[in-house]
Short mmCIF file of C-alpha atoms in Angstrom, two decimals:
data_model
loop_
_atom_site.label_atom_id
_atom_site.label_comp_id
_atom_site.label_asym_id
_atom_site.label_seq_id
_atom_site.Cartn_x
_atom_site.Cartn_y
_atom_site.Cartn_z
CA UNK A 1192 -93.30 -23.82 101.54
CA UNK A 1193 -92.79 -24.13 105.31
CA UNK A 1194 -89.47 -26.22 105.66
CA UNK A 1195 -87.85 -28.54 108.62
CA UNK A 1196 -85.01 -30.73 109.86
CA UNK A 1197 -85.49 -34.38 110.77
CA UNK A 1198 -82.13 -36.08 111.70
CA UNK A 1199 -83.24 -39.78 110.47
CA UNK A 1200 -80.55 -42.45 111.52
CA UNK A 1201 -80.46 -44.99 108.75
CA UNK A 1202 -78.44 -48.86 108.47
CA UNK A 1203 -75.74 -47.85 106.88
CA UNK A 1204 -76.17 -50.30 104.48
CA UNK A 1205 -79.59 -49.10 103.40
CA UNK A 1206 -78.16 -44.81 103.06
CA UNK A 1207 -75.81 -46.94 101.19
CA UNK A 1208 -77.90 -48.28 98.27
CA UNK A 1209 -79.78 -44.75 99.48
CA UNK A 1210 -77.50 -42.95 97.85
CA UNK A 1211 -76.73 -45.51 95.12
CA UNK A 1212 -79.98 -45.14 94.00
CA UNK A 1213 -79.99 -41.40 94.65
CA UNK A 1214 -77.27 -41.81 91.58
CA UNK A 1215 -78.24 -43.73 89.16
CA UNK A 1216 -82.04 -41.12 88.88
CA UNK A 1217 -79.40 -37.30 89.13
CA UNK A 1218 -81.31 -36.72 92.47
CA UNK A 1219 -80.00 -35.45 96.37
CA UNK A 1220 -80.66 -37.53 98.33
CA UNK A 1221 -82.81 -35.38 100.27
CA UNK A 1222 -85.10 -35.51 97.18
CA UNK A 1223 -85.13 -39.14 96.77
CA UNK A 1224 -85.55 -39.64 100.14
CA UNK A 1225 -88.92 -36.95 100.23
CA UNK A 1226 -90.41 -39.24 96.68
CA UNK A 1227 -90.06 -41.74 98.40
CA UNK A 1228 -91.56 -40.60 101.77
CA UNK A 1229 -94.63 -38.91 99.21
CA UNK A 1230 -95.07 -42.55 97.73
CA UNK A 1231 -95.56 -44.22 100.77
CA UNK A 1232 -98.00 -41.35 101.77
CA UNK A 1233 -99.56 -42.25 99.20
CA UNK A 1234 -100.32 -45.85 99.41
CA UNK A 1235 -101.28 -45.04 102.25
CA UNK A 1236 -104.20 -42.66 101.74
CA UNK A 1237 -105.23 -44.28 98.54
CA UNK A 1238 -105.83 -47.66 101.07
CA UNK A 1239 -107.97 -45.39 103.66
CA UNK A 1240 -110.18 -44.06 100.70
CA UNK A 1241 -110.63 -47.84 98.63
CA UNK A 1242 -111.77 -49.84 101.84
CA UNK A 1243 -113.92 -46.42 102.34
CA UNK A 1244 -115.53 -46.20 99.69
CA UNK A 1245 -116.12 -49.65 99.52
CA UNK A 1246 -117.91 -49.99 103.05
CA UNK A 1247 -120.26 -46.73 101.88
CA UNK A 1248 -121.32 -49.38 98.53
CA UNK A 1249 -123.99 -50.47 97.39
CA UNK A 1250 -124.40 -54.53 96.99
CA UNK A 1251 -127.41 -54.41 94.56
CA UNK A 1252 -127.14 -51.78 92.99
CA UNK A 1253 -123.45 -52.52 91.99
CA UNK A 1254 -124.64 -55.89 91.02
CA UNK A 1255 -127.99 -53.68 89.08
CA UNK A 1256 -125.05 -51.76 87.23
CA UNK A 1257 -123.33 -55.16 86.10
CA UNK A 1258 -125.68 -57.06 84.58
CA UNK A 1259 -126.96 -54.31 81.69
CA UNK A 1260 -123.16 -53.59 81.39
CA UNK A 1261 -122.44 -54.41 77.46
CA UNK A 1262 -126.31 -54.35 76.78
CA UNK A 1263 -127.27 -53.69 72.99
CA UNK A 1264 -123.36 -52.84 72.86
CA UNK A 1265 -121.87 -55.88 71.24
CA UNK A 1266 -117.57 -56.18 71.21
CA UNK A 1267 -115.94 -55.17 69.05
CA UNK A 1268 -113.23 -55.91 66.81
CA UNK A 1269 -109.52 -55.53 68.63
CA UNK A 1270 -111.73 -56.23 72.13
CA UNK A 1271 -111.06 -60.07 72.03
CA UNK A 1272 -108.91 -61.64 75.10
CA UNK A 1273 -105.38 -62.24 74.45
CA UNK A 1274 -104.87 -65.87 73.65
CA UNK A 1275 -102.59 -66.32 76.67
CA UNK A 1276 -105.54 -64.56 79.01
CA UNK A 1277 -107.88 -67.52 76.83
CA UNK A 1278 -108.73 -70.00 79.78
CA UNK A 1279 -106.52 -73.45 78.91
CA UNK A 1280 -109.29 -77.01 77.70
CA UNK A 1281 -109.46 -79.49 81.38
CA UNK A 1282 -106.97 -82.02 80.98
CA UNK A 1283 -108.59 -84.92 80.62
CA UNK A 1284 -108.28 -88.35 83.05
CA UNK A 1285 -108.78 -92.19 81.64
CA UNK A 1286 -111.88 -92.35 83.98
CA UNK A 1287 -113.00 -89.33 82.26
CA UNK A 1288 -113.62 -88.34 85.63
CA UNK A 1289 -111.03 -84.94 86.86
CA UNK A 1290 -108.45 -85.55 89.07
CA UNK A 1291 -108.96 -86.37 93.03
CA UNK A 1292 -106.57 -83.99 94.46
CA UNK A 1293 -109.10 -81.40 92.66
CA UNK A 1294 -111.85 -82.59 94.52
CA UNK A 1295 -110.18 -82.72 97.89
CA UNK A 1296 -109.57 -86.52 98.19
CA UNK A 1297 -106.37 -88.02 98.86
CA UNK A 1298 -105.11 -90.51 96.21
CA UNK A 1299 -104.45 -94.36 97.98
CA UNK A 1300 -101.92 -95.15 98.00
CA UNK A 1301 -100.05 -98.10 95.59
CA UNK A 1302 -98.94 -100.03 98.66
CA UNK A 1303 -102.56 -101.16 98.84
#
């Protein structure tokens, strides 16, 4: 592996935080910086990959496949959503209608 040097200018406060992080991780400062840069490059490449895949997607085919999902394959025990993910019942309002703010209407002033 070919190595190269690069003069990196960091704010003193950031450098101090990096030194603390490296010490906590038990690695050299240089290694911590290398790993951090590698993670960032990986994230950027992953983003580019998914954007490219999205551009090549066939929406009609995707929807056709999703329509088939679960057909002939009933849910098994343990497939349930956790209780905290369950939808909460809608809040009832005295007049039987939903909240005015939910419909995008302004509430009337009490002074009227």
